[in-house]
Coordinates of C-alpha atoms in Angstrom, one line a residue:
M1 CA 10.3 19.9 -2.3
K2 CA 8.7 21.8 0.5
L3 CA 5.1 20.9 2.4
K4 CA 1.9 23.2 2.6
K5 CA -1.2 23.7 4.9
I6 CA 0.7 20.5 7.4
A7 CA 0.3 21.9 10.7
P8 CA -1.2 19.4 12.7
H9 CA -1.0 19.3 16.6
P10 CA 1.4 17.2 18.4
Q11 CA -2.1 15.7 20.2
H12 CA -3.8 15.2 17.1
E13 CA -0.9 13.1 15.7
I14 CA -1.8 10.1 17.8
R15 CA -5.4 10.5 15.8
Y16 CA -3.8 10.7 12.0
I17 CA -1.4 7.5 13.4
L18 CA -4.3 5.2 14.7
I19 CA -6.0 6.3 10.9
L20 CA -3.1 5.1 9.2
A21 CA -3.0 2.0 11.4
A22 CA -6.7 0.9 10.3
I23 CA -6.3 1.5 7.2
Q24 CA -3.6 -0.8 7.0
I25 CA -4.5 -3.6 8.7
V26 CA -8.1 -4.1 6.4
N27 CA -5.8 -3.6 3.7
V28 CA -4.2 -6.3 5.2
I29 CA -7.3 -8.7 6.1
D30 CA -8.3 -8.3 2.7
F31 CA -5.4 -9.4 1.3
V32 CA -4.7 -12.5 3.8
I33 CA -8.0 -13.5 4.3
M34 CA -8.2 -15.3 0.4
M35 CA -5.4 -17.7 1.4
P36 CA -7.7 -19.6 4.2
L37 CA -10.3 -19.3 2.1
G38 CA -8.9 -21.4 -0.3
P39 CA -10.2 -24.8 0.4
T40 CA -13.9 -23.0 0.7
L41 CA -13.4 -21.5 -2.9
M42 CA -11.8 -24.2 -4.8
D43 CA -14.9 -26.5 -3.6
G44 CA -17.5 -24.4 -3.6
L45 CA -16.0 -22.3 -7.0
S46 CA -14.8 -25.5 -8.6
I47 CA -11.8 -23.9 -9.4
T48 CA -8.1 -25.5 -9.8
P49 CA -4.5 -24.9 -7.8
P50 CA -3.5 -22.8 -10.9
Q51 CA -6.9 -20.7 -11.2
F52 CA -6.4 -20.0 -7.1
S53 CA -3.1 -18.3 -7.7
T54 CA -4.5 -16.8 -10.4
L55 CA -6.8 -14.9 -7.6
I56 CA -4.1 -14.4 -5.5
S57 CA -1.4 -13.2 -8.1
S58 CA -3.8 -11.1 -9.9
Y59 CA -4.1 -8.8 -6.7
S60 CA -0.2 -8.0 -6.6
F61 CA 0.3 -7.8 -9.8
S62 CA -2.3 -5.0 -10.4
G63 CA -0.6 -3.4 -7.0
A64 CA 2.9 -4.0 -8.4
I65 CA 2.1 -1.6 -11.5
I66 CA -0.5 0.7 -9.8
G67 CA 2.4 1.4 -7.0
F68 CA 4.8 2.3 -9.8
I69 CA 2.4 4.1 -11.7
F70 CA 1.4 6.2 -8.6
G71 CA 5.0 6.9 -7.9
M72 CA 5.0 9.2 -11.1
F73 CA 2.4 11.7 -10.1
A74 CA 1.4 11.4 -6.1
D75 CA 3.3 14.5 -4.9
K76 CA 1.1 16.2 -7.3
Y77 CA -2.5 16.4 -5.8
D78 CA -3.9 16.8 -2.3
R79 CA -3.3 13.7 -0.5
K80 CA -6.3 13.7 1.6
N81 CA -8.8 13.6 -1.6
L82 CA -5.9 10.9 -2.9
L83 CA -6.7 8.6 0.2
I84 CA -10.5 9.3 0.2
I85 CA -10.8 8.4 -3.5
T86 CA -8.5 5.1 -3.3
M87 CA -10.5 4.4 -0.3
I88 CA -13.8 4.5 -2.1
G89 CA -12.4 2.3 -4.7
F90 CA -11.1 0.1 -1.9
I91 CA -14.5 -0.4 -0.1
V92 CA -16.5 -0.9 -3.8
T93 CA -14.0 -3.5 -5.4
T94 CA -14.3 -5.3 -2.1
L95 CA -17.9 -5.2 -2.2
G96 CA -17.8 -6.5 -5.5
C97 CA -15.5 -9.3 -4.3
G98 CA -18.7 -10.5 -1.5
L99 CA -20.9 -10.4 -4.6
S100 CA -19.2 -12.7 -6.5
N101 CA -20.4 -16.7 -7.5
S102 CA -18.3 -17.2 -10.8
F103 CA -14.4 -17.5 -11.0
T104 CA -14.3 -14.8 -13.7
T105 CA -16.3 -12.5 -11.5
L106 CA -13.9 -13.3 -8.4
L107 CA -10.7 -12.8 -10.7
T108 CA -11.9 -9.1 -12.0
M109 CA -12.7 -7.9 -8.5
R110 CA -9.5 -9.0 -7.2
T111 CA -7.8 -7.7 -10.2
L112 CA -9.4 -4.1 -9.1
T113 CA -8.9 -4.1 -5.1
G114 CA -5.4 -4.8 -5.5
V115 CA -4.8 -1.4 -7.5
F116 CA -6.7 0.3 -4.5
A117 CA -5.1 -1.5 -1.9
G118 CA -1.4 -1.0 -3.3
T119 CA -2.3 2.9 -4.0
L120 CA -4.0 3.0 -0.6
T121 CA -0.3 1.6 1.3
T122 CA 1.5 4.1 -0.9
I123 CA -0.6 6.8 0.3
V124 CA -0.5 5.3 4.1
F125 CA 3.6 5.7 4.4
A126 CA 3.9 8.8 2.5
L127 CA 1.3 10.8 5.5
V128 CA 3.1 8.8 8.0
S129 CA 6.3 11.3 6.8
D130 CA 4.0 14.2 5.9
L131 CA 2.4 14.3 8.9
I132 CA 4.7 12.9 11.7
P133 CA 8.0 15.0 12.4
F134 CA 11.1 13.1 12.6
E135 CA 11.6 12.2 15.8
R136 CA 8.4 10.9 16.5
R137 CA 8.0 8.8 12.8
G138 CA 9.8 5.6 14.0
K139 CA 7.4 5.1 16.6
A140 CA 4.7 5.7 14.2
M141 CA 6.2 3.6 11.6
G142 CA 6.3 0.7 14.2
I143 CA 2.7 1.3 15.0
I144 CA 1.3 1.2 11.3
M145 CA 3.6 -2.3 10.3
S146 CA 2.0 -3.8 13.6
S147 CA -0.9 -3.9 11.1
F148 CA -0.1 -7.5 9.7
S149 CA 0.0 -8.7 13.3
V150 CA -3.5 -7.1 14.1
A151 CA -5.1 -8.4 11.4
S152 CA -3.5 -12.3 12.0
V153 CA -4.7 -12.2 15.3
L154 CA -8.1 -10.2 15.2
G155 CA -8.9 -9.3 12.0
V156 CA -8.4 -12.8 9.7
P157 CA -10.1 -15.4 12.4
L158 CA -12.9 -13.6 12.5
G159 CA -13.2 -13.1 9.1
L160 CA -13.0 -16.8 9.1
A161 CA -15.5 -17.5 11.5
I162 CA -18.1 -15.4 9.3
A163 CA -17.0 -17.7 6.2
D164 CA -18.0 -20.9 8.7
A165 CA -20.9 -19.5 10.2
T166 CA -22.7 -18.3 7.1
N167 CA -21.2 -17.8 3.6
W168 CA -17.2 -16.6 1.9
Q169 CA -18.8 -13.6 0.8
N170 CA -19.3 -12.3 4.2
S171 CA -16.0 -12.4 4.8
F172 CA -15.8 -9.4 2.3
H173 CA -18.9 -7.9 3.6
F174 CA -17.5 -7.6 6.5
I175 CA -14.5 -5.8 5.3
V176 CA -16.7 -3.4 3.4
L177 CA -18.7 -2.4 7.2
I178 CA -14.9 -1.9 9.2
S179 CA -13.7 0.0 6.2
I180 CA -16.6 3.0 5.9
P181 CA -16.1 4.1 9.3
I182 CA -12.5 4.4 8.7
L183 CA -13.3 6.4 5.4
L184 CA -16.2 8.9 7.8
L185 CA -12.8 9.2 10.3
I186 CA -10.6 10.3 7.2
I187 CA -12.9 12.7 5.4
L188 CA -14.3 14.6 8.7
T189 CA -10.8 14.4 10.8
F190 CA -7.8 14.3 8.2
P191 CA -6.1 17.7 7.5
N192 CA -5.6 18.4 3.8
V193 CA -1.4 17.8 2.6
F194 CA -0.3 19.4 -0.7
I195 CA 3.2 19.1 -2.0
E196 CA 5.2 21.7 -3.6
K197 CA 8.2 20.7 -5.8
E198 CA 10.4 23.6 -5.9
N199 CA 12.1 21.6 -9.3
E200 CA 10.8 19.0 -11.2
T201 CA 12.0 16.0 -11.4
N202 CA 12.5 14.1 -14.9
M203 CA 11.0 10.6 -14.1
V204 CA 12.7 8.8 -16.6
K205 CA 16.0 9.8 -15.6
D206 CA 15.4 9.5 -11.9
L207 CA 14.7 5.7 -12.8
K208 CA 18.1 5.1 -15.1
V209 CA 20.0 6.6 -13.0
L210 CA 18.7 4.3 -10.3
F211 CA 19.1 1.3 -11.9
T212 CA 22.2 2.0 -12.9
K213 CA 24.0 1.3 -9.3
S214 CA 24.8 -2.0 -8.9
K215 CA 23.7 -2.2 -4.9
N216 CA 20.0 -0.7 -6.0
T217 CA 19.8 -3.5 -8.5
I218 CA 20.9 -6.1 -6.3
S219 CA 18.7 -5.1 -3.9
F220 CA 15.8 -5.3 -6.0
L221 CA 16.6 -8.6 -7.0
L222 CA 17.2 -9.8 -3.5
I223 CA 13.2 -8.7 -2.0
F224 CA 12.0 -10.0 -5.6
C225 CA 13.5 -13.3 -4.5
V226 CA 12.7 -12.8 -0.7
S227 CA 9.2 -12.0 -1.1
G228 CA 9.0 -14.7 -3.9
S229 CA 10.2 -17.6 -2.0
M230 CA 7.7 -16.8 0.4
F231 CA 4.5 -16.8 -1.6
L232 CA 5.6 -20.1 -3.7
L233 CA 3.9 -21.7 -0.3
I234 CA 1.5 -19.0 1.1
P235 CA -1.1 -19.5 -1.0
F236 CA -1.8 -23.0 -0.3
L237 CA -0.6 -23.4 3.4
S238 CA -4.4 -23.4 3.8
T239 CA -5.5 -25.9 1.6
Y240 CA -2.9 -28.2 1.6
A241 CA -3.5 -28.4 5.7
V242 CA -7.5 -28.9 5.2
K243 CA -6.6 -31.5 2.0
N244 CA -3.5 -33.4 3.6
I245 CA -3.3 -32.5 7.0
E246 CA -6.6 -33.1 7.6
V247 CA -7.6 -29.8 9.1
D248 CA -10.8 -28.6 9.2
T249 CA -11.5 -25.8 8.1
T250 CA -13.1 -24.6 11.0
D251 CA -10.0 -25.3 12.7
L252 CA -7.9 -22.7 10.2
K253 CA -8.8 -19.2 11.4
W254 CA -7.1 -20.8 15.3
A255 CA -4.1 -21.4 13.5
Y256 CA -4.0 -17.2 12.5
M257 CA -4.7 -16.1 15.5
V258 CA -1.9 -18.3 17.6
G259 CA 0.6 -17.5 14.5
G260 CA -0.4 -14.2 14.8
V261 CA 0.3 -14.1 18.4
F262 CA 4.0 -15.5 18.2
T263 CA 4.6 -13.4 15.2
I264 CA 3.8 -10.1 17.0
I265 CA 6.4 -11.7 20.1
T266 CA 9.4 -13.1 17.9
S267 CA 9.2 -10.0 15.8
R268 CA 10.3 -7.9 18.3
I269 CA 13.3 -10.6 19.2
I270 CA 14.4 -10.8 15.8
G271 CA 14.4 -6.8 15.2
I272 CA 16.7 -6.8 19.0
C273 CA 18.7 -9.4 17.2
T274 CA 19.2 -7.5 13.9
D275 CA 20.4 -4.1 16.3
K276 CA 23.0 -6.0 17.6
F277 CA 24.1 -8.6 15.5
G278 CA 23.8 -7.1 11.9
G279 CA 21.3 -7.8 9.3
F280 CA 23.2 -10.3 7.5
K281 CA 23.7 -12.1 10.5
V282 CA 20.5 -13.1 11.2
F283 CA 19.1 -13.6 7.6
F284 CA 21.6 -16.2 7.0
A285 CA 20.4 -18.0 10.8
L286 CA 16.5 -17.4 9.6
V287 CA 17.3 -18.8 6.4
M288 CA 19.0 -21.7 7.3
F289 CA 16.6 -21.8 10.4
S290 CA 13.2 -21.9 8.4
T291 CA 14.6 -24.7 6.2
V292 CA 13.2 -27.1 8.8
P293 CA 9.9 -25.6 9.0
I294 CA 9.7 -25.4 5.3
L295 CA 10.7 -29.3 4.5
W296 CA 8.4 -30.7 7.3
F297 CA 5.1 -28.5 6.3
T298 CA 5.3 -29.6 3.2
H299 CA 6.0 -33.0 3.1
S300 CA 3.6 -33.9 5.9
G301 CA 0.7 -36.3 6.3
P302 CA -2.6 -36.1 8.8
L303 CA -1.2 -34.4 11.7
S304 CA -3.5 -33.3 15.3
L305 CA -4.7 -29.9 15.4
S306 CA -2.1 -29.0 18.4
G307 CA 0.7 -30.7 15.9
F308 CA -0.9 -28.1 12.8
L309 CA -1.0 -25.3 14.9
A310 CA 2.8 -25.9 16.8
L311 CA 4.2 -26.4 12.9
Q312 CA 2.2 -23.5 11.2
T313 CA 3.3 -21.5 13.7
F314 CA 7.0 -22.1 13.5
F315 CA 6.5 -21.9 10.1
M316 CA 5.4 -18.5 9.8
T317 CA 7.4 -17.4 12.9
T318 CA 10.4 -18.0 10.8
V319 CA 9.7 -17.4 7.2
S320 CA 8.1 -13.8 7.5
G321 CA 11.1 -13.0 9.6
R322 CA 13.5 -13.3 7.3
L323 CA 11.4 -9.3 5.5
I324 CA 13.1 -8.0 9.1
P325 CA 16.7 -8.4 8.5
V326 CA 16.4 -8.1 4.7
M327 CA 14.3 -4.6 5.4
T328 CA 16.8 -3.5 7.5
L329 CA 20.3 -4.3 5.1
I330 CA 18.3 -2.6 1.9
S331 CA 17.5 0.6 4.4
E332 CA 21.1 1.5 4.3
V333 CA 21.3 1.3 0.4
P334 CA 19.9 5.0 -0.7
K335 CA 20.8 8.2 -0.3
P336 CA 18.2 10.1 1.0
E337 CA 17.5 12.5 -1.7
E338 CA 16.5 9.2 -3.8
R339 CA 15.0 7.1 -1.3
G340 CA 11.5 7.8 -1.8
L341 CA 11.8 6.9 -5.5
F342 CA 13.9 3.7 -4.3
M343 CA 11.8 2.5 -1.8
G344 CA 8.3 3.1 -4.1
M345 CA 10.1 0.7 -7.0
L346 CA 11.1 -1.8 -3.9
N347 CA 7.5 -2.0 -3.1
S348 CA 6.8 -2.8 -6.7
V349 CA 9.1 -5.5 -6.7
R350 CA 8.0 -7.1 -4.0
A351 CA 4.4 -7.4 -4.9
L352 CA 6.2 -8.3 -8.7
G353 CA 7.9 -11.0 -6.8
R354 CA 4.2 -12.2 -4.8
G355 CA 2.5 -12.0 -8.1
I356 CA 4.6 -14.4 -10.4
M357 CA 5.9 -17.1 -7.8
T358 CA 2.0 -17.2 -6.6
F359 CA 0.8 -17.6 -10.3
L360 CA 3.7 -20.3 -11.0
S361 CA 3.0 -22.1 -7.8
G362 CA -0.3 -22.7 -9.3
F363 CA 1.5 -25.3 -12.2
V364 CA 4.0 -27.0 -10.0
I365 CA 1.2 -27.7 -7.3
T366 CA -2.1 -29.7 -8.8
T367 CA -4.9 -31.9 -7.1
T368 CA -5.5 -35.8 -6.9
A369 CA -8.9 -37.1 -7.8
T370 CA -9.5 -36.8 -4.2
G371 CA -8.6 -33.4 -3.6
K372 CA -5.2 -34.1 -2.1
L373 CA -2.5 -31.3 -3.3
I374 CA 0.8 -32.9 -5.0
G375 CA 4.0 -31.0 -5.6
Y376 CA 3.5 -29.0 -2.5
G377 CA 7.0 -30.7 -1.2
T378 CA 8.5 -29.5 -4.9
A379 CA 7.4 -26.6 -4.0
G380 CA 9.1 -26.0 -0.9
I381 CA 12.5 -27.4 -2.2
I382 CA 12.2 -24.7 -5.2
S383 CA 11.3 -22.1 -2.1
I384 CA 14.3 -23.3 0.0
S385 CA 17.1 -23.1 -3.3
I386 CA 15.9 -19.7 -4.0
A387 CA 16.0 -18.7 -0.4
L388 CA 19.5 -20.2 -0.3
I389 CA 20.8 -17.5 -3.6
T390 CA 19.2 -14.7 -1.5
I391 CA 22.3 -15.1 0.3
L392 CA 24.7 -14.2 -1.9
F393 CA 22.6 -11.1 -2.9
A394 CA 22.0 -10.4 1.2
Y395 CA 26.5 -10.9 1.6
T396 CA 26.6 -8.4 -1.7
I397 CA 24.6 -5.5 -0.1
A398 CA 26.3 -6.1 3.1
S399 CA 29.8 -5.9 1.9
K400 CA 28.6 -2.9 -0.4
V401 CA 26.8 -0.8 2.4
S402 CA 29.2 1.1 4.5
S403 CA 28.0 0.9 7.9
Q404 CA 28.5 0.2 11.8
Y405 CA 25.6 -0.9 11.8
Q406 CA 25.9 -3.7 9.3
K407 CA 28.4 -6.9 10.6
V408 CA 29.0 -8.8 7.2
S409 CA 31.0 -11.8 8.8
I410 CA 29.8 -14.5 10.1

């Protein structure tokens, strides 16, 4: 495979990186903002926990399916044109979310938005590899990966503030408004990126080979369970906070802002520890340590605002932090020539794990006549149980991967 018509000047690289990072920021805001809007949506649209979990999971399901399909033909077309078409679809469907006034309409729009959002993520990471030389690609990836923290600190709180001041639909209109300038920048400044394959490969054969390797299969099981264990709980964090911990809906934005700031700090620390002590050791420690905030949060009663902020920050930093050593471990699994297909499948499996567990959480968690959630503590115990099982998967991967950077003993 070789690239054609790609010769970005080094001074243009930062422009491309920042635009790609901006795409990821609006993408993350669009996904994450649904969860803190949970209490408002459940009351405003009169929907049940199973219906709310369906709203969240539909986004992940469609993203997982399209990620798998898109990987089969993504290299056949100009990436700039694919990016423009996908960005337009993302903007239109997000606008549709903002125009929705019923559960059915919103569900349809969220499912369609997930299709375009999942495709955007795939194109963004492909373009980083296409446009940025290997010697500078690590820094570029770091900027792109920081999008979640930036979205948590700035985008989600601002979107929630707009919802508090007006209505929940305007949170999606806000995403549309900040996405349109990004689309214009793509059209006006991005280069065309063509991929020419020297030898066409058999996708079915490649997939068969991929899944016959035990370390690949275990990696998929690991990311499915790690992502799934998180999303048994995350979609109902805000709803539980409002209904059971008795936090005001207008204070939820502070939880995401404070949690996002601390996540930026702890992610850096966890990354350094992973390099120093090995992915398995850090993952093992985080799984065990995260049981504390999970049990505490899912069984908590009324708290002061400061107590809630401290608890949710503790939860966010430890639970989400588990992904850093996991991805470090898994990155050592595929051979260079199969990495593209492997990572595409990994992202689809990760989204599938989010979708399935989010959907199931709606049937574990129910509401009382007064609106309080029950069963969240049970979901917390299930989440911890799944996380403990992932330790075995992580140990197996660390044992199979022969690398001087991975230390397996504990």
